[in-house]
Amino acid sequence: MFCLGCDVGSLTAKAVIIDTRNDKIEASHIMPVLTNAKKSSETVIRLTLEKAGRTVDEIDRICSTGYGRFECSFPSDEMSEISCHGIGAFWSKESVRTIIDIGGQDSKVISVDDHGLVSNFKMNDKCAAGTGRMLELLSESLGLQLDKLGAVALKGKGKLNVSNRCGIFMEMDVIRLMRSGKKTSEIACAISEAVASRVKQIVRVVGIKNDIVMTGGVSKNRAVAKHLEDILNVSFVQLPYDPQLMGAIGAAVFASRSLERNIK
Amino acid sequence: MIRTGIDVGSKYIKAVALNGEDRTGYGLSLIHNDVGKAINEAVDQAYLSARKETFSKKRFCITGKGYKRKRKYMEKSNAQCLARYVHSLNQNEKLVIDAGNIFMDALIVSKKGIILESSRNDRCSAGCGRYIEIMSQALRIKINEIDTLFQKSEKPYAIASGCIVFAESEVITQVNAGESIPDILAGIVYLVAGKIATMYERNYSDNTGIIYLVGGIGKINAIRKAFEKLTKTPIQISEIDPQFASAYGAALFAE
């Protein structure tokens, strides 16, 4: 049997098909969001089905999550992205107890219990200074592509400081440092450090239990991940699947669980 | 003698040249990597409009941030310059709000021109110039279209957040959902005006104080109108372009 999880976030839409007979991921797809959540979900689901070589009739249950979960173009269950990231990471690796998820607009820290269910969480609610969209804006200011930012930042030695209070202050600091002729790698390194220190404030509230993983689009920025590991004095466990897919994987896991309940 | 005031902002350099007679010169340049050169560009422009060729003696005063002094300029803080400027306009106690690209400063200036209180947004830049700039980009409109479009709004949309990232996403969602552009824009204008109104009401809870709005945001009439609607208090009109208020105050110091 096949279950599909769809995660429409603020910047990207993700979908995953899980084969519940062997608990394996059959296909997945990540794409930038379109003009509205309905179109995004429809397209990402269609592209994932194409990759799997299946039609929507072969999918037994769909669950959607993320900002756009209420506008999914197919009949589906809905689940919050916090629960989905929790169960997604736990399903991928059972030893996981803490998840740091940094997405387009959110940075969340989620604690899960021995069943993968959320026991505590904290997220940014007023300020998006430590999030993916801010990294995107800052890399634009630096004249770098977002996917290059992490690699460039790793070359920096950490000699500079960028404010971590507000995205606009960060941007001004970046422009000021560029004007004073500082190296791009050093500025990129300072940006990663600022984002990591911002996320640390949320981590402090929830606390850390091992194993700890990083998910969401920003987990692909190796410099932010490295700085977070350093300031939290932890090492992140590597997941067997793309960490950006955890929300969609979690949604697919919830779909398969509700399918099991219905069958019983 | 020509008195020159220079204000180095986060985006623009503003220069004001007072020739002691009837003519005041203004110069504006976009800040770039060579700040010294950008300052000269603004000053040259100001001299040109103040007819500098008739003057041999020059006095300078500089304010703002981000400039390492190379020449012997007199330096004054932004607050001192603003207080000096508004005091030259009005000798009563007044509140000056300087709403620029990333900072919003509020100053209470006494009857004698002394700064009694000052505050600044030091944690968050919600509702400042850069916020308006990013939201305008998301709406695909130009800053100078704000006043015209604001007048077309019938039912302003209530924007939930002042954070650029959250608000940008909200604006894009509403545009895609077919909400009218003037109504979304009016929501942004009311959010900014609301920030200014909060600063005003914090100081004058009975809404009877005198308020001047300067800085780049002071140029946007829609924000003035929204503020006046929210507080039922008129914003005093400064005689000069509000973006040059600080530079003008600096020029008054350059004696």
XYZ file of C-alpha atoms in Angstrom:
519
model
C 0.000 0.000 0.000
C 1.109 3.534 -0.682
C 0.778 6.677 1.401
C 1.650 10.165 0.296
C 2.779 13.070 2.463
C 2.678 16.593 1.116
C 4.353 19.542 2.849
C 3.629 22.978 1.360
C 5.880 25.453 3.158
C 6.441 29.161 2.677
C 9.232 28.747 0.117
C 9.178 25.130 -1.068
C 6.658 22.341 -1.550
C 7.692 18.762 -0.826
C 5.998 15.408 -1.359
C 6.965 11.839 -0.505
C 5.409 8.467 -1.351
C 6.003 5.689 1.176
C 5.471 2.023 0.449
C 3.962 0.844 3.758
C 4.666 -2.818 3.089
C 8.396 -2.359 3.515
C 8.530 1.153 5.039
C 10.607 2.487 2.154
C 10.430 5.805 0.373
C 9.368 5.159 -3.199
C 9.666 8.696 -4.596
C 10.025 12.269 -3.453
C 10.107 15.738 -4.950
C 11.029 19.255 -3.783
C 10.107 22.398 -5.726
C 9.684 26.151 -5.106
C 6.114 27.127 -4.217
C 3.815 28.438 -6.955
C 1.349 31.315 -6.737
C -0.929 29.547 -4.279
C -0.883 26.519 -2.007
C -3.475 24.624 -4.051
C -1.413 24.821 -7.248
C 1.783 23.994 -5.334
C 0.298 20.878 -3.741
C -1.255 19.735 -7.008
C 2.016 20.135 -8.917
C 4.321 18.619 -6.320
C 2.001 15.594 -5.898
C 1.732 15.128 -9.674
C 5.528 15.308 -10.114
C 6.122 12.846 -7.277
C 3.583 10.426 -8.750
C 5.330 10.720 -12.117
C 8.670 9.870 -10.511
C 7.106 6.821 -8.866
C 5.355 5.864 -12.111
C 1.967 5.742 -10.390
C -1.410 7.426 -10.591
C -3.235 9.078 -7.731
C -5.755 6.210 -7.642
C -2.981 3.888 -6.491
C -2.349 6.039 -3.398
C -4.318 4.759 -0.443
C -4.118 7.801 1.790
C -2.755 11.349 1.627
C -1.826 13.600 4.537
C -0.803 17.215 4.106
C 1.148 19.564 6.346
C 2.810 22.987 6.330
C 1.253 26.403 5.755
C -0.709 25.189 2.777
C -2.123 22.036 4.370
C -5.726 23.293 4.317
C -5.630 23.897 0.582
C -4.384 20.529 -0.635
C -5.782 19.758 -4.062
C -6.567 16.107 -3.175
C -8.704 14.763 -0.321
C -6.318 14.414 2.574
C -5.797 14.411 6.330
C -4.126 17.445 7.848
C -1.428 17.472 10.464
C 0.700 20.304 11.896
C 4.259 20.557 10.606
C 5.556 20.271 14.188
C 4.044 16.801 14.615
C 5.159 15.838 11.095
C 8.780 16.904 11.569
C 8.809 15.028 14.892
C 7.447 11.778 13.568
C 9.305 12.108 10.238
C 12.700 12.360 11.911
C 11.813 9.585 14.399
C 10.619 7.292 11.596
C 13.854 7.942 9.679
C 16.012 7.245 12.740
C 14.489 5.852 15.912
C 17.140 7.200 18.260
C 16.143 10.830 17.517
C 14.705 12.784 20.472
C 15.371 16.447 19.541
C 14.760 18.053 16.172
C 15.957 21.506 15.163
C 13.934 22.463 12.115
C 14.849 25.668 10.270
C 12.605 26.340 7.322
C 11.703 29.341 5.178
C 10.042 31.366 7.918
C 10.219 29.171 10.977
C 12.865 27.958 13.324
C 11.519 25.307 15.652
C 12.943 23.025 18.270
C 10.900 19.889 18.839
C 11.301 17.273 21.547
C 9.824 13.842 20.851
C 9.119 10.911 23.181
C 9.955 7.231 22.735
C 7.077 6.875 20.248
C 8.052 9.845 18.119
C 5.229 12.021 19.446
C 5.849 15.663 20.329
C 6.493 16.208 24.036
C 7.593 19.855 23.876
C 8.361 22.457 21.250
C 9.189 26.111 20.773
C 9.236 28.214 17.638
C 9.857 31.795 16.557
C 6.553 33.627 16.550
C 7.363 37.304 16.106
C 10.714 37.536 14.392
C 12.160 35.651 11.446
C 15.797 36.695 11.925
C 17.107 33.105 12.064
C 15.264 31.581 9.119
C 15.770 30.472 5.528
C 14.176 33.500 3.865
C 16.507 35.779 5.808
C 19.503 33.703 4.705
C 18.225 34.030 1.149
C 17.964 37.839 1.431
C 21.411 38.063 2.995
C 23.020 35.871 0.347
C 21.436 38.132 -2.301
C 23.047 41.135 -0.587
C 26.377 39.278 -0.662
C 25.919 38.454 -4.342
C 25.971 34.705 -3.665
C 23.512 31.987 -4.565
C 21.802 30.553 -1.509
C 23.168 27.045 -2.082
C 26.744 28.400 -2.235
C 26.464 30.397 1.015
C 27.273 27.479 3.308
C 30.359 26.345 1.384
C 31.736 29.903 1.179
C 31.042 30.482 4.893
C 33.045 27.392 5.853
C 36.160 29.064 4.427
C 35.756 31.963 6.893
C 37.695 32.011 10.153
C 34.980 33.726 12.205
C 36.595 37.105 12.719
C 33.524 39.282 12.121
C 30.212 39.906 13.822
C 26.742 40.413 12.371
C 23.733 41.388 14.489
C 21.286 38.564 15.200
C 18.432 40.764 16.413
C 16.489 41.588 13.273
C 16.822 40.612 9.623
C 17.046 44.237 8.512
C 19.814 44.968 11.031
C 21.618 41.861 9.768
C 21.301 43.099 6.205
C 22.691 46.532 7.124
C 25.606 44.920 8.946
C 26.355 42.816 5.880
C 26.292 45.876 3.632
C 28.495 47.804 6.080
C 31.051 44.964 6.166
C 31.038 44.674 2.370
C 31.636 48.423 2.087
C 34.582 48.234 4.424
C 36.150 45.658 2.103
C 35.828 42.550 4.270
C 36.133 39.132 2.629
C 32.906 37.513 1.395
C 33.809 34.261 3.157
C 34.232 36.070 6.495
C 30.897 37.872 6.118
C 29.156 34.628 5.127
C 30.707 32.967 8.182
C 29.420 35.796 10.415
C 25.911 35.391 8.940
C 25.925 31.654 9.713
C 27.085 32.353 13.260
C 24.348 34.971 13.752
C 21.638 32.574 12.546
C 23.011 29.789 14.755
C 23.100 32.017 17.832
C 19.525 33.094 17.132
C 18.386 29.465 17.025
C 20.319 28.731 20.212
C 17.896 30.999 22.113
C 15.013 28.700 21.152
C 17.005 25.530 21.878
C 17.683 26.791 25.399
C 13.931 26.881 26.161
C 13.207 23.313 25.055
C 16.480 21.682 26.125
C 18.440 18.969 24.352
C 18.065 15.221 24.534
C 20.217 12.966 22.392
C 20.076 12.091 19.569
C 19.664 15.454 17.972
C 19.058 16.162 14.273
C 18.668 19.187 12.089
C 15.897 19.286 9.478
C 14.353 21.829 7.092
C 15.961 23.634 4.164
C 18.586 25.435 6.276
C 20.016 22.090 7.431
C 21.598 21.954 3.960
C 23.710 24.970 4.875
C 26.716 23.194 6.353
C 28.105 26.356 7.966
C 24.928 27.030 9.990
C 24.859 23.358 11.037
C 28.528 23.461 12.059
C 28.130 26.676 14.075
C 25.054 25.276 15.797
C 26.975 22.132 16.709
C 29.778 24.281 18.099
C 27.684 26.660 20.193
C 25.400 23.909 21.504
C 28.331 21.562 22.013
C 26.556 18.660 20.299
C 26.940 16.638 17.121
C 24.006 16.191 14.830
C 23.060 12.682 13.815
C 22.832 12.247 10.054
C 19.478 11.161 8.678
C 19.248 8.551 5.910
C 16.948 10.831 3.851
C 17.055 14.448 2.699
C 16.405 16.500 5.898
C 14.275 18.973 3.929
C 11.786 16.132 3.337
C 11.137 15.357 7.033
C 7.804 17.234 7.140
C 6.515 15.379 4.086
C 7.849 12.048 5.387
C 6.091 12.685 8.703
C 2.846 13.457 6.870
C 3.155 10.184 4.928
C 3.770 8.308 8.200
C 0.621 9.862 9.701
C -1.288 8.889 6.540
C -0.131 5.282 6.881
C -1.099 5.217 10.596
C -4.596 6.486 9.947
C -4.884 3.973 7.118
C -3.939 1.176 9.539
C -6.544 2.374 12.036
C -9.232 2.402 9.342
C -8.361 -1.116 8.212
C -8.496 -2.432 11.780
C 30.279 81.899 4.404
C 28.476 78.730 3.466
C 27.321 76.341 6.195
C 27.202 72.723 5.148
C 25.409 69.930 6.991
C 25.985 66.298 6.003
C 23.883 63.370 7.194
C 25.274 59.900 6.462
C 22.291 57.557 6.576
C 22.102 53.828 6.019
C 21.021 54.264 2.413
C 21.429 57.904 1.372
C 23.767 60.759 2.121
C 21.978 64.043 2.528
C 23.712 67.421 2.313
C 22.296 70.860 3.033
C 24.129 74.096 2.222
C 22.958 77.339 3.851
C 24.349 80.390 2.130
C 23.230 82.815 4.811
C 20.834 84.542 2.491
C 17.703 83.308 0.878
C 18.954 80.242 -0.882
C 19.344 76.756 0.594
C 20.957 73.985 -1.400
C 20.119 70.300 -1.122
C 22.096 67.301 -2.296
C 21.281 63.602 -2.138
C 23.505 60.681 -3.072
C 23.083 56.946 -2.779
C 25.661 55.523 -0.384
C 28.246 53.200 -1.983
C 31.542 51.554 -1.151
C 33.464 54.826 -1.258
C 31.592 56.797 1.405
C 33.947 59.790 1.108
C 33.192 60.067 -2.602
C 29.440 59.731 -1.997
C 29.647 62.574 0.532
C 31.408 64.781 -2.013
C 28.710 63.989 -4.580
C 25.945 65.096 -2.201
C 27.849 68.217 -1.113
C 28.641 69.250 -4.702
C 24.988 68.883 -5.597
C 23.983 71.013 -2.601
C 26.504 73.732 -3.544
C 25.287 73.764 -7.081
C 21.747 74.482 -5.970
C 22.964 77.048 -3.395
C 25.278 78.761 -5.923
C 28.578 78.094 -4.163
C 30.701 80.202 -6.497
C 29.823 83.310 -4.506
C 31.326 81.910 -1.310
C 34.881 81.371 -0.280
C 34.543 80.326 3.389
C 33.022 76.949 4.171
C 32.018 75.369 7.484
C 31.036 71.730 7.850
C 29.125 69.634 10.341
C 28.552 65.906 9.865
C 26.080 63.551 11.482
C 24.923 59.961 11.029
C 26.764 56.693 11.077
C 29.251 54.694 9.153
C 31.755 57.333 8.156
C 35.333 57.376 9.316
C 36.354 60.986 9.573
C 39.020 61.984 7.101
C 38.673 65.742 7.217
C 38.243 67.966 10.240
C 34.506 68.114 10.301
C 32.512 69.126 13.343
C 30.537 66.055 14.466
C 27.109 66.062 16.090
C 24.734 63.242 16.888
C 21.641 62.732 14.805
C 19.469 63.618 17.814
C 21.289 66.912 18.395
C 20.857 67.881 14.737
C 17.160 67.029 14.700
C 16.551 68.929 17.934
C 18.338 71.957 16.517
C 16.305 71.851 13.335
C 12.848 71.486 14.916
C 13.655 74.047 17.565
C 14.357 76.534 14.795
C 10.788 75.918 13.597
C 8.849 75.799 16.847
C 9.794 76.919 20.366
C 7.188 74.814 22.189
C 7.811 71.323 23.540
C 7.505 68.844 20.684
C 8.004 65.231 19.715
C 10.172 64.509 16.696
C 9.956 61.114 15.060
C 12.741 60.369 12.636
C 11.635 57.398 10.570
C 14.468 56.298 8.341
C 15.515 53.213 6.454
C 16.242 50.946 9.427
C 15.813 53.046 12.544
C 12.924 54.947 14.063
C 14.000 57.507 16.651
C 11.699 59.477 18.903
C 12.895 62.637 20.662
C 11.152 65.040 22.964
C 12.629 68.498 22.565
C 11.941 71.058 25.293
C 10.920 74.698 24.910
C 14.600 75.585 25.185
C 15.647 73.125 22.492
C 17.058 70.552 24.908
C 16.484 66.827 24.339
C 14.395 65.598 27.280
C 13.942 62.009 26.178
C 15.013 59.808 23.311
C 14.248 56.277 22.250
C 15.089 54.035 19.307
C 13.980 50.682 17.928
C 17.007 48.660 18.926
C 15.644 45.146 18.528
C 13.466 45.171 15.471
C 13.172 47.230 12.346
C 9.476 46.553 11.729
C 7.699 49.427 10.028
C 10.820 51.327 8.915
C 11.809 52.376 5.397
C 13.349 49.050 4.395
C 10.112 47.312 5.432
C 8.109 49.589 3.128
C 10.662 48.996 0.357
C 10.441 45.194 0.597
C 6.634 45.249 0.789
C 6.472 47.543 -2.270
C 8.665 45.069 -4.150
C 6.308 42.254 -3.149
C 3.375 44.355 -4.410
C 5.368 45.277 -7.536
C 4.810 48.993 -7.047
C 7.212 51.910 -6.741
C 7.602 53.949 -3.559
C 6.389 57.094 -5.350
C 3.138 55.327 -6.294
C 2.166 54.744 -2.653
C 0.278 58.027 -2.199
C -1.857 57.594 -5.332
C -2.647 53.932 -4.695
C -3.458 54.543 -1.030
C -6.240 56.924 -2.084
C -7.832 54.120 -4.102
C -8.112 51.814 -1.104
C -11.666 51.091 0.010
C -11.188 48.548 2.774
C -7.615 48.354 4.110
C -6.365 44.827 4.661
C -5.086 44.219 8.200
C -1.448 43.065 7.986
C -0.648 40.811 10.924
C 3.109 41.256 11.207
C 5.731 43.972 11.065
C 8.508 41.420 10.481
C 9.708 41.654 6.882
C 9.778 37.905 6.341
C 6.320 37.198 7.776
C 4.751 40.287 6.191
C 6.309 39.609 2.779
C 4.838 36.124 2.756
C 1.465 37.490 3.878
C 1.484 40.144 1.143
C 2.384 37.602 -1.563
C -0.367 35.253 -0.333
C -2.945 38.062 -0.445
C -1.852 39.221 -3.910
C -2.199 35.650 -5.178
C -5.574 35.309 -3.480
C -6.792 38.292 -5.509
C -6.962 40.921 -2.731
C -6.837 44.458 -4.170
C -3.337 46.002 -4.309
C -4.472 49.390 -2.875
C -6.119 47.597 0.073
C -2.991 45.540 0.875
C -0.871 48.661 0.505
C -3.210 50.549 2.840
C -2.661 47.741 5.377
C 1.104 48.303 5.160
C 0.643 52.072 5.468
C -1.569 51.656 8.553
C 0.930 49.279 10.146
C 3.717 51.863 9.771
C 1.438 54.726 10.880
C 0.397 52.589 13.856
C 4.046 52.233 14.939
C 4.447 56.010 14.805
C 1.127 56.510 16.624
C 2.298 54.164 19.412
C 5.458 56.245 19.864
C 3.345 59.396 19.942
C 0.768 58.092 22.405
C 3.477 56.762 24.683
C 4.599 60.347 25.181
C 1.327 62.233 24.793
C -1.471 59.934 25.933
C -4.031 62.734 25.639
C -3.051 63.320 21.992
C -2.364 67.012 22.546
C 1.371 67.157 21.826
C 3.051 68.657 18.808
C 4.592 66.120 16.464
C 7.038 66.415 13.605
C 7.651 63.459 11.329
C 10.994 63.575 9.555
C 13.233 61.112 7.713
C 12.472 59.342 4.444
C 9.088 58.048 5.682
C 8.010 61.640 6.384
C 7.885 62.126 2.611
C 5.062 59.631 2.194
C 1.810 61.584 2.528
C -0.262 58.405 2.874
C 1.525 57.621 6.153
C 0.879 61.127 7.467
C -2.799 60.821 6.590
C -3.093 57.378 8.198
C -1.383 58.673 11.343
C -3.742 61.638 11.505
C -6.720 59.329 11.094
C -5.491 57.049 13.891
C -4.622 59.755 16.420
C -6.791 62.683 15.267
C -3.628 64.785 15.606
C -2.130 66.742 12.721
C 1.538 66.224 11.903
C 3.353 69.574 11.718
C 4.577 70.290 8.234
C 8.297 70.992 8.144
C 9.357 73.712 5.750
C 11.918 71.559 4.055
C 11.874 68.041 2.605
C 11.644 65.899 5.801
C 14.423 63.613 4.553
C 16.885 66.521 4.955
C 15.876 67.476 8.521
C 18.964 66.038 10.176
C 21.354 67.458 7.570
C 19.650 70.855 7.936
C 20.179 70.734 11.703
C 23.835 69.863 11.080
C 24.152 72.863 8.753
C 22.761 75.095 11.521
C 25.579 73.845 13.781
C 28.240 74.602 11.157
C 28.921 78.145 12.237
